[in-house]
mmCIF file of C-alpha atoms in Angstrom:
data_model
loop_
_atom_site.group_PDB
_atom_site.id
_atom_site.type_symbol
_atom_site.label_atom_id
_atom_site.label_comp_id
_atom_site.label_asym_id
_atom_site.label_seq_id
_atom_site.Cartn_x
_atom_site.Cartn_y
_atom_site.Cartn_z
ATOM 1 C CA UNK A 68 -60.453 16.847 -106.377
ATOM 2 C CA UNK A 69 -58.783 19.746 -109.301
ATOM 3 C CA UNK A 70 -55.364 21.852 -107.601
ATOM 4 C CA UNK A 71 -56.811 24.482 -107.627
ATOM 5 C CA UNK A 72 -52.995 27.097 -107.834
ATOM 6 C CA UNK A 73 -53.442 29.436 -110.298
ATOM 7 C CA UNK A 74 -49.833 28.664 -110.387
ATOM 8 C CA UNK A 75 -49.134 24.903 -109.501
ATOM 9 C CA UNK A 76 -45.357 24.333 -108.891
ATOM 10 C CA UNK A 77 -43.912 22.170 -110.528
ATOM 11 C CA UNK A 78 -41.722 21.003 -107.272
ATOM 12 C CA UNK A 79 -42.892 21.329 -103.457
ATOM 13 C CA UNK A 80 -41.863 21.571 -100.027
ATOM 14 C CA UNK A 81 -38.866 19.683 -98.786
ATOM 15 C CA UNK A 82 -40.292 16.976 -95.551
ATOM 16 C CA UNK A 83 -38.819 17.148 -92.589
ATOM 17 C CA UNK A 84 -36.894 15.310 -90.090
ATOM 18 C CA UNK A 85 -36.128 11.896 -90.041
ATOM 19 C CA UNK A 86 -36.467 9.979 -86.804
ATOM 20 C CA UNK A 87 -34.508 6.472 -86.694
ATOM 21 C CA UNK A 88 -35.934 4.366 -90.182
ATOM 22 C CA UNK A 89 -38.801 7.288 -89.835
ATOM 23 C CA UNK A 90 -39.679 9.779 -92.241
ATOM 24 C CA UNK A 91 -41.558 12.558 -91.248
ATOM 25 C CA UNK A 92 -43.414 14.084 -94.128
ATOM 26 C CA UNK A 93 -44.731 17.710 -93.391
ATOM 27 C CA UNK A 94 -47.541 19.412 -94.962
ATOM 28 C CA UNK A 95 -47.937 22.779 -95.779
ATOM 29 C CA UNK A 96 -50.686 24.443 -96.261
ATOM 30 C CA UNK A 97 -52.464 24.782 -99.088
ATOM 31 C CA UNK A 98 -55.572 27.085 -99.867
ATOM 32 C CA UNK A 99 -58.445 26.256 -101.806
ATOM 33 C CA UNK A 100 -60.914 28.444 -104.470
ATOM 34 C CA UNK A 101 -60.728 32.815 -103.193
ATOM 35 C CA UNK A 102 -61.570 34.147 -99.814
ATOM 36 C CA UNK A 103 -63.596 31.595 -98.608
ATOM 37 C CA UNK A 104 -61.354 29.033 -99.311
ATOM 38 C CA UNK A 105 -60.716 25.419 -97.859
ATOM 39 C CA UNK A 106 -57.803 25.097 -96.645
ATOM 40 C CA UNK A 107 -56.104 22.290 -97.274
ATOM 41 C CA UNK A 108 -52.503 20.003 -95.774
ATOM 42 C CA UNK A 109 -50.504 19.024 -98.885
ATOM 43 C CA UNK A 110 -48.521 15.680 -98.099
ATOM 44 C CA UNK A 111 -47.181 14.176 -101.175
ATOM 45 C CA UNK A 112 -45.606 15.377 -103.426
ATOM 46 C CA UNK A 113 -42.789 16.609 -102.211
ATOM 47 C CA UNK A 114 -39.439 17.864 -103.974
ATOM 48 C CA UNK A 115 -37.848 15.369 -101.701
ATOM 49 C CA UNK A 116 -39.758 11.955 -102.099
ATOM 50 C CA UNK A 117 -42.457 12.287 -105.173
ATOM 51 C CA UNK A 118 -44.770 8.708 -103.889
ATOM 52 C CA UNK A 119 -45.385 6.301 -101.894
ATOM 53 C CA UNK A 120 -46.009 3.616 -104.679
ATOM 54 C CA UNK A 121 -47.628 4.746 -107.310
ATOM 55 C CA UNK A 122 -49.452 6.875 -104.645
ATOM 56 C CA UNK A 123 -48.327 10.826 -106.141
ATOM 57 C CA UNK A 124 -50.503 12.949 -104.489
ATOM 58 C CA UNK A 125 -52.186 13.681 -100.936
ATOM 59 C CA UNK A 126 -54.315 16.767 -99.580
ATOM 60 C CA UNK A 127 -55.752 16.549 -95.913
ATOM 61 C CA UNK A 128 -58.280 18.852 -95.646
ATOM 62 C CA UNK A 129 -61.248 19.553 -92.576
ATOM 63 C CA UNK A 130 -62.671 18.857 -89.414
ATOM 64 C CA UNK A 131 -64.313 22.161 -91.457
ATOM 65 C CA UNK A 132 -67.811 23.820 -91.369
ATOM 66 C CA UNK A 133 -68.893 24.101 -94.633
ATOM 67 C CA UNK A 134 -70.690 27.900 -93.893
ATOM 68 C CA UNK A 135 -67.339 29.136 -92.775
ATOM 69 C CA UNK A 136 -65.900 28.047 -96.103
ATOM 70 C CA UNK A 137 -66.523 27.348 -99.743
ATOM 71 C CA UNK A 138 -66.881 24.122 -98.663
ATOM 72 C CA UNK A 139 -66.304 21.323 -101.943
ATOM 73 C CA UNK A 140 -67.134 23.254 -104.706
ATOM 74 C CA UNK A 141 -64.921 21.876 -107.502
ATOM 75 C CA UNK A 142 -66.693 22.256 -110.622
ATOM 76 C CA UNK A 143 -65.822 20.254 -113.872
ATOM 77 C CA UNK A 144 -62.069 19.438 -114.579
ATOM 78 C CA UNK A 145 -59.734 16.733 -116.157
ATOM 79 C CA UNK A 146 -57.575 13.761 -114.995
ATOM 80 C CA UNK A 147 -54.865 12.168 -117.249
ATOM 81 C CA UNK A 148 -53.033 9.194 -116.305
ATOM 82 C CA UNK A 149 -54.381 8.591 -112.653
ATOM 83 C CA UNK A 150 -56.408 6.867 -110.800
ATOM 84 C CA UNK A 151 -58.375 9.641 -107.933
ATOM 85 C CA UNK A 152 -58.933 8.184 -105.310
ATOM 86 C CA UNK A 153 -61.875 9.877 -103.117
ATOM 87 C CA UNK A 154 -62.141 8.411 -98.779
ATOM 88 C CA UNK A 155 -64.342 10.401 -96.156
ATOM 89 C CA UNK A 156 -64.269 10.772 -92.275
ATOM 90 C CA UNK A 157 -67.380 13.035 -92.081
ATOM 91 C CA UNK A 158 -70.192 14.584 -94.712
ATOM 92 C CA UNK A 159 -70.656 13.635 -98.432
ATOM 93 C CA UNK A 160 -69.633 14.744 -102.128
ATOM 94 C CA UNK A 161 -71.545 14.031 -104.996
ATOM 95 C CA UNK A 162 -69.269 13.017 -107.588
ATOM 96 C CA UNK A 163 -70.266 13.067 -111.763
ATOM 97 C CA UNK A 164 -67.936 12.831 -114.627
ATOM 98 C CA UNK A 165 -67.562 12.448 -118.236
ATOM 99 C CA UNK A 166 -67.737 8.743 -118.785
ATOM 100 C CA UNK A 167 -71.549 8.927 -117.680
ATOM 101 C CA UNK A 168 -70.405 7.764 -113.577
ATOM 102 C CA UNK A 169 -72.464 10.395 -110.556
ATOM 103 C CA UNK A 170 -72.175 9.073 -107.133
ATOM 104 C CA UNK A 171 -72.152 10.120 -103.988
ATOM 105 C CA UNK A 172 -68.964 9.782 -101.487
ATOM 106 C CA UNK A 173 -70.014 8.795 -98.104
ATOM 107 C CA UNK A 174 -67.411 8.060 -95.228
ATOM 108 C CA UNK A 175 -66.068 4.839 -94.826
ATOM 109 C CA UNK A 176 -66.367 3.865 -99.060
ATOM 110 C CA UNK A 177 -64.015 3.923 -101.368
ATOM 111 C CA UNK A 178 -64.451 6.185 -104.742
ATOM 112 C CA UNK A 179 -61.712 4.961 -107.431
ATOM 113 C CA UNK A 180 -61.838 7.307 -110.779
ATOM 114 C CA UNK A 181 -59.537 5.824 -112.884
ATOM 115 C CA UNK A 182 -58.904 8.812 -115.816
ATOM 116 C CA UNK A 183 -56.782 6.922 -118.260
ATOM 117 C CA UNK A 184 -56.555 8.860 -121.414
ATOM 118 C CA UNK A 185 -58.615 11.052 -120.127
ATOM 119 C CA UNK A 186 -62.017 12.206 -118.253
ATOM 120 C CA UNK A 187 -63.425 15.498 -116.699
ATOM 121 C CA UNK A 188 -65.535 15.375 -113.183
ATOM 122 C CA UNK A 189 -67.371 17.659 -110.629
ATOM 123 C CA UNK A 190 -67.031 17.465 -106.887
ATOM 124 C CA UNK A 191 -69.577 19.251 -104.816
ATOM 125 C CA UNK A 192 -70.176 18.946 -100.965
ATOM 126 C CA UNK A 193 -74.208 17.876 -99.878
ATOM 127 C CA UNK A 194 -77.152 20.451 -99.495
ATOM 128 C CA UNK A 195 -76.936 17.771 -96.059
ATOM 129 C CA UNK A 196 -73.170 17.966 -95.361
ATOM 130 C CA UNK A 197 -72.310 20.674 -92.206
ATOM 131 C CA UNK A 198 -68.856 18.889 -91.559
ATOM 132 C CA UNK A 199 -66.232 18.400 -94.338
ATOM 133 C CA UNK A 200 -62.825 16.327 -93.991
ATOM 134 C CA UNK A 201 -61.226 13.639 -95.456
ATOM 135 C CA UNK A 202 -58.258 12.637 -97.245
ATOM 136 C CA UNK A 203 -58.458 12.712 -101.778
ATOM 137 C CA UNK A 204 -55.802 10.253 -103.094
ATOM 138 C CA UNK A 205 -54.197 10.550 -106.984
ATOM 139 C CA UNK A 206 -52.314 7.366 -107.858
ATOM 140 C CA UNK A 207 -50.138 7.623 -111.185
ATOM 141 C CA UNK A 208 -50.892 4.863 -113.760
ATOM 142 C CA UNK A 209 -47.611 2.692 -115.067
ATOM 143 C CA UNK A 210 -47.551 3.215 -119.100
ATOM 144 C CA UNK A 211 -49.261 -0.207 -119.500
ATOM 145 C CA UNK A 212 -52.679 1.007 -118.087
ATOM 146 C CA UNK A 213 -52.013 4.871 -118.714
ATOM 147 C CA UNK A 214 -53.965 5.386 -122.290
ATOM 148 C CA UNK A 215 -56.783 2.958 -120.853
ATOM 149 C CA UNK A 216 -59.883 4.572 -120.910
ATOM 150 C CA UNK A 217 -61.678 5.845 -118.077
ATOM 151 C CA UNK A 218 -64.172 3.903 -115.695
ATOM 152 C CA UNK A 219 -65.102 4.179 -111.705
ATOM 153 C CA UNK A 220 -65.293 1.875 -109.066
ATOM 154 C CA UNK A 221 -66.346 2.407 -105.762
ATOM 155 C CA UNK A 222 -65.882 -0.892 -102.213
ATOM 156 C CA UNK A 223 -67.323 -0.423 -99.102
ATOM 157 C CA UNK A 224 -64.982 -2.324 -97.701
ATOM 158 C CA UNK A 225 -65.535 -4.099 -94.240
ATOM 159 C CA UNK A 226 -64.380 -2.900 -90.433
ATOM 160 C CA UNK A 227 -61.685 -5.622 -88.416
ATOM 161 C CA UNK A 228 -62.561 -4.883 -85.228
ATOM 162 C CA UNK A 229 -60.298 -6.462 -82.938
ATOM 163 C CA UNK A 230 -58.504 -5.621 -79.314
ATOM 164 C CA UNK A 231 -59.564 -2.288 -79.746
ATOM 165 C CA UNK A 232 -58.433 -0.949 -83.541
ATOM 166 C CA UNK A 233 -61.046 -0.658 -86.131
ATOM 167 C CA UNK A 234 -59.803 -1.256 -89.401
ATOM 168 C CA UNK A 235 -61.327 -0.926 -92.756
ATOM 169 C CA UNK A 236 -58.664 -1.901 -95.942
ATOM 170 C CA UNK A 237 -59.742 0.067 -99.084
ATOM 171 C CA UNK A 238 -57.284 -1.204 -101.345
ATOM 172 C CA UNK A 239 -54.859 -4.344 -101.333
ATOM 173 C CA UNK A 240 -54.295 -6.384 -98.804
ATOM 174 C CA UNK A 241 -53.446 -5.356 -94.614
ATOM 175 C CA UNK A 242 -52.401 -8.025 -92.067
ATOM 176 C CA UNK A 243 -54.420 -6.538 -88.615
ATOM 177 C CA UNK A 244 -53.105 -8.406 -85.639
ATOM 178 C CA UNK A 245 -54.474 -12.748 -86.389
ATOM 179 C CA UNK A 246 -56.397 -10.985 -89.339
ATOM 180 C CA UNK A 247 -56.227 -10.222 -92.927
ATOM 181 C CA UNK A 248 -58.725 -8.006 -95.224
ATOM 182 C CA UNK A 249 -58.668 -8.084 -98.849
ATOM 183 C CA UNK A 250 -60.345 -5.405 -100.433
ATOM 184 C CA UNK A 251 -61.946 -6.717 -104.258
ATOM 185 C CA UNK A 252 -60.769 -3.355 -106.110
ATOM 186 C CA UNK A 253 -58.873 -3.413 -109.421
ATOM 187 C CA UNK A 254 -55.247 -1.658 -109.305
ATOM 188 C CA UNK A 255 -52.902 -1.756 -111.925
ATOM 189 C CA UNK A 256 -49.267 -1.413 -109.644
ATOM 190 C CA UNK A 257 -49.807 -3.327 -105.874
ATOM 191 C CA UNK A 258 -51.134 -1.349 -103.422
ATOM 192 C CA UNK A 259 -52.456 -0.765 -99.629
ATOM 193 C CA UNK A 260 -55.417 1.829 -98.732
ATOM 194 C CA UNK A 261 -56.399 1.104 -94.982
ATOM 195 C CA UNK A 262 -58.131 3.519 -92.309
ATOM 196 C CA UNK A 263 -57.158 2.395 -88.912
ATOM 197 C CA UNK A 264 -59.039 3.849 -85.780
ATOM 198 C CA UNK A 265 -57.212 3.376 -82.156
ATOM 199 C CA UNK A 266 -59.397 3.077 -78.701
ATOM 200 C CA UNK A 267 -57.550 5.370 -76.566
ATOM 201 C CA UNK A 268 -53.958 3.335 -75.547
ATOM 202 C CA UNK A 269 -55.140 0.825 -78.089
ATOM 203 C CA UNK A 270 -52.377 -1.037 -79.399
ATOM 204 C CA UNK A 271 -52.916 -2.852 -83.058
ATOM 205 C CA UNK A 272 -49.937 -4.722 -85.228
ATOM 206 C CA UNK A 273 -49.803 -5.145 -88.618
ATOM 207 C CA UNK A 274 -48.460 -7.119 -91.435
ATOM 208 C CA UNK A 275 -46.750 -5.569 -94.451
ATOM 209 C CA UNK A 276 -45.686 -6.670 -97.384
ATOM 210 C CA UNK A 277 -41.946 -6.180 -97.079
ATOM 211 C CA UNK A 278 -41.413 -5.717 -100.841
ATOM 212 C CA UNK A 279 -44.090 -2.041 -100.276
ATOM 213 C CA UNK A 280 -42.972 1.744 -99.050
ATOM 214 C CA UNK A 281 -45.572 2.795 -96.496
ATOM 215 C CA UNK A 282 -46.934 6.512 -95.371
ATOM 216 C CA UNK A 283 -48.782 6.606 -92.254
ATOM 217 C CA UNK A 284 -50.786 9.880 -91.939
ATOM 218 C CA UNK A 285 -51.616 10.801 -88.548
ATOM 219 C CA UNK A 286 -54.984 12.535 -88.751
ATOM 220 C CA UNK A 287 -56.144 12.695 -85.293
ATOM 221 C CA UNK A 288 -55.302 11.818 -81.847
ATOM 222 C CA UNK A 289 -51.668 10.914 -80.385
ATOM 223 C CA UNK A 290 -50.627 8.334 -81.465
ATOM 224 C CA UNK A 291 -46.255 5.646 -81.456
ATOM 225 C CA UNK A 292 -45.778 4.644 -84.932
ATOM 226 C CA UNK A 293 -43.239 1.042 -84.025
ATOM 227 C CA UNK A 294 -42.656 3.724 -80.450
ATOM 228 C CA UNK A 295 -41.813 7.131 -82.088
ATOM 229 C CA UNK A 296 -44.405 9.702 -81.623
ATOM 230 C CA UNK A 297 -45.529 10.627 -85.269
ATOM 231 C CA UNK A 298 -47.090 13.948 -85.629
ATOM 232 C CA UNK A 299 -50.368 15.465 -86.052
ATOM 233 C CA UNK A 300 -50.730 15.913 -89.376
ATOM 234 C CA UNK A 301 -47.902 14.697 -90.728
ATOM 235 C CA UNK A 302 -47.248 11.407 -93.158
ATOM 236 C CA UNK A 303 -44.393 8.676 -91.551
ATOM 237 C CA UNK A 304 -42.484 7.168 -94.210
ATOM 238 C CA UNK A 305 -41.288 3.653 -94.065
ATOM 239 C CA UNK A 306 -38.858 2.447 -96.915
ATOM 240 C CA UNK A 307 -39.206 -1.252 -98.638
ATOM 241 C CA UNK A 308 -38.009 -4.575 -95.879
ATOM 242 C CA UNK A 309 -40.476 -3.456 -93.607
ATOM 243 C CA UNK A 310 -43.023 -6.886 -92.805
ATOM 244 C CA UNK A 311 -44.883 -5.300 -89.807
ATOM 245 C CA UNK A 312 -46.133 -2.079 -87.988
ATOM 246 C CA UNK A 313 -46.921 -1.379 -84.728
ATOM 247 C CA UNK A 314 -49.314 1.902 -83.941
ATOM 248 C CA UNK A 315 -50.374 2.574 -80.581
ATOM 249 C CA UNK A 316 -52.261 4.981 -79.458
ATOM 250 C CA UNK A 317 -51.794 7.848 -76.039
ATOM 251 C CA UNK A 318 -54.735 8.989 -74.210
ATOM 252 C CA UNK A 319 -57.062 9.631 -76.643
ATOM 253 C CA UNK A 320 -58.979 7.986 -79.886
ATOM 254 C CA UNK A 321 -56.359 7.940 -83.462
ATOM 255 C CA UNK A 322 -57.130 7.833 -86.521
ATOM 256 C CA UNK A 323 -54.482 6.856 -88.769
ATOM 257 C CA UNK A 324 -55.647 6.675 -92.941
ATOM 258 C CA UNK A 325 -52.289 4.522 -94.376
ATOM 259 C CA UNK A 326 -51.435 3.414 -98.654
ATOM 260 C CA UNK A 327 -48.259 1.702 -99.040
ATOM 261 C CA UNK A 328 -47.029 0.223 -103.069
ATOM 262 C CA UNK A 329 -44.404 -1.228 -104.610
ATOM 263 C CA UNK A 330 -41.883 1.736 -105.210
ATOM 264 C CA UNK A 331 -42.366 3.301 -108.136
ATOM 265 C CA UNK A 332 -39.871 2.354 -111.421
ATOM 266 C CA UNK A 333 -41.536 5.054 -113.790
ATOM 267 C CA UNK A 334 -40.446 8.441 -114.097
ATOM 268 C CA UNK A 335 -43.472 10.112 -114.093
ATOM 269 C CA UNK A 336 -44.476 14.878 -115.101
ATOM 270 C CA UNK A 337 -47.328 15.428 -113.551
ATOM 271 C CA UNK A 338 -48.646 19.462 -113.070
ATOM 272 C CA UNK A 339 -51.670 20.723 -112.291
ATOM 273 C CA UNK A 340 -54.522 17.997 -113.342
ATOM 274 C CA UNK A 341 -51.996 15.481 -115.388
ATOM 275 C CA UNK A 342 -49.735 12.688 -115.261
ATOM 276 C CA UNK A 343 -47.718 12.634 -117.956
ATOM 277 C CA UNK A 344 -44.796 10.630 -119.124
ATOM 278 C CA UNK A 345 -42.599 14.053 -120.949
ATOM 279 C CA UNK A 346 -43.213 18.107 -120.909
ATOM 280 C CA UNK A 347 -44.842 17.527 -124.206
ATOM 281 C CA UNK A 348 -47.695 15.536 -123.068
ATOM 282 C CA UNK A 349 -48.669 17.882 -120.355
ATOM 283 C CA UNK A 350 -48.918 20.307 -122.979
ATOM 284 C CA UNK A 351 -50.785 18.020 -124.867
ATOM 285 C CA UNK A 352 -53.352 17.738 -122.425
ATOM 286 C CA UNK A 353 -54.213 20.990 -121.367
ATOM 287 C CA UNK A 354 -53.970 22.312 -124.519
ATOM 288 C CA UNK A 355 -56.887 19.327 -125.593
ATOM 289 C CA UNK A 356 -59.033 20.571 -121.988
ATOM 290 C CA UNK A 357 -59.087 24.510 -123.637
ATOM 291 C CA UNK A 358 -60.145 23.146 -126.618
ATOM 292 C CA UNK A 359 -62.874 20.489 -125.806
ATOM 293 C CA UNK A 360 -64.468 23.110 -122.932
ATOM 294 C CA UNK A 361 -64.866 25.451 -125.080
ATOM 295 C CA UNK A 362 -61.557 27.533 -123.340
ATOM 296 C CA UNK A 363 -59.487 27.978 -125.966
ATOM 297 C CA UNK A 364 -59.279 27.295 -130.186
ATOM 298 C CA UNK A 365 -57.185 25.438 -131.447
ATOM 299 C CA UNK A 366 -55.329 26.906 -134.768
ATOM 300 C CA UNK A 367 -54.173 26.004 -137.517
ATOM 301 C CA UNK A 368 -50.930 24.967 -136.077
ATOM 302 C CA UNK A 369 -52.380 22.531 -133.942
ATOM 303 C CA UNK A 370 -51.940 18.677 -133.483
ATOM 304 C CA UNK A 371 -53.023 16.222 -131.946
ATOM 305 C CA UNK A 372 -52.007 13.497 -130.219
ATOM 306 C CA UNK A 373 -52.165 9.147 -130.945
ATOM 307 C CA UNK A 374 -55.809 8.445 -131.761
ATOM 308 C CA UNK A 375 -55.199 5.505 -129.183
ATOM 309 C CA UNK A 376 -55.554 8.916 -126.635
ATOM 310 C CA UNK A 377 -58.583 9.583 -127.769
ATOM 311 C CA UNK A 378 -62.048 8.326 -127.949
ATOM 312 C CA UNK A 379 -65.241 6.902 -130.370
ATOM 313 C CA UNK A 380 -66.125 10.546 -130.965
ATOM 314 C CA UNK A 381 -62.405 11.912 -131.087
ATOM 315 C CA UNK A 382 -62.069 13.484 -127.639
ATOM 316 C CA UNK A 383 -59.620 13.342 -124.660
ATOM 317 C CA UNK A 384 -61.898 13.960 -122.077
ATOM 318 C CA UNK A 385 -65.130 12.592 -123.264
ATOM 319 C CA UNK A 386 -69.057 14.874 -122.915
ATOM 320 C CA UNK A 387 -70.060 16.087 -119.103
ATOM 321 C CA UNK A 388 -73.606 16.111 -118.561
ATOM 322 C CA UNK A 389 -75.420 19.750 -119.569
ATOM 323 C CA UNK A 390 -76.609 22.092 -116.874
ATOM 324 C CA UNK A 391 -73.706 22.277 -115.013
ATOM 325 C CA UNK A 392 -71.408 24.681 -113.603
ATOM 326 C CA UNK A 393 -68.971 26.007 -116.426
ATOM 327 C CA UNK A 394 -65.726 24.640 -116.734
ATOM 328 C CA UNK A 395 -62.662 25.152 -114.509
ATOM 329 C CA UNK A 396 -59.410 26.613 -116.536
ATOM 330 C CA UNK A 397 -56.541 25.974 -117.006
ATOM 331 C CA UNK A 398 -53.940 27.905 -115.001
ATOM 332 C CA UNK A 399 -51.157 29.312 -118.018
ATOM 333 C CA UNK A 400 -47.782 26.427 -118.527
ATOM 334 C CA UNK A 401 -44.522 28.027 -116.836
ATOM 335 C CA UNK A 402 -41.943 29.530 -118.972
ATOM 336 C CA UNK A 403 -39.768 26.119 -118.974
ATOM 337 C CA UNK A 404 -40.046 22.750 -119.170
ATOM 338 C CA UNK A 405 -41.477 20.344 -116.601
ATOM 339 C CA UNK A 406 -39.116 18.080 -115.171
ATOM 340 C CA UNK A 407 -40.386 14.089 -114.020
ATOM 341 C CA UNK A 408 -40.412 13.759 -110.458
ATOM 342 C CA UNK A 409 -37.858 11.113 -109.203
ATOM 343 C CA UNK A 410 -37.784 9.624 -106.237
ATOM 344 C CA UNK A 411 -35.078 8.875 -104.053
ATOM 345 C CA UNK A 412 -33.806 5.206 -103.672
ATOM 346 C CA UNK A 413 -34.151 2.857 -100.522
#
């Protein structure tokens, strides 16, 4: 998904309150598009906490009836230096990208796109979709992988069913009561991603890696996280040092999205759909994108980046499938230097 804000902020709202070891990250509403925009609830990034592990962006949307909004209509747009993880609860989305991959994003199935040095893709809800509901997440790539060629992975995890819990682990490894599940999907830093469903009044004990920090997003129902109420649509953050967590549903079914990973030690500069390391890199990414899309001309004074950041044809963002809607133009850069995002220490 693209960040469709016309003036993307380099610092976002502060987080909410904390309660005895669980930091509560409050979402902010962001309209994607025009008057009939699809609204999303964004819990990452925030001024107080920019990342959870290498997870650097989390938009949570729906359930939206597509006839009441623009649904998912995101034409060709760019990414650099990150992976996008699409996870749906309801509906379907068609994905196309400039690396030659096409896929249908379906509920309970992971689609992981690695942008590397640069990619463009589009996302449109399918004609048969009536209700759209899910999450779009971005993962910052470490310096060792952020200039790699773009690629794409798909994975449909089998559910662990145990004592009223149904858990799908789409990234990393997670212990669920007496069971363990591991995803085969390649990541470039240690990560965890899972969907957790609980029947009313069911409880599940999760075995956590204590070197990870974790975030628990409550999508539906009412739940206790280690005995503390997690508000709906909030992200409950647990720092490193926890080797287990207990989720307990109240009197209705619950859906929680769990993310985690080792703290990401590299500073990142993140603006619009680009992740880099310096202000100058972001300027270069925007310049390359606008020129390659034919939206701006390069001047004689314009330079290009290191040759390793481009494909064999000299393009950062590759060639998109023909006969598609016009690409999204990049917003204007802010009149200030874009500053690195730094997480507080645990």
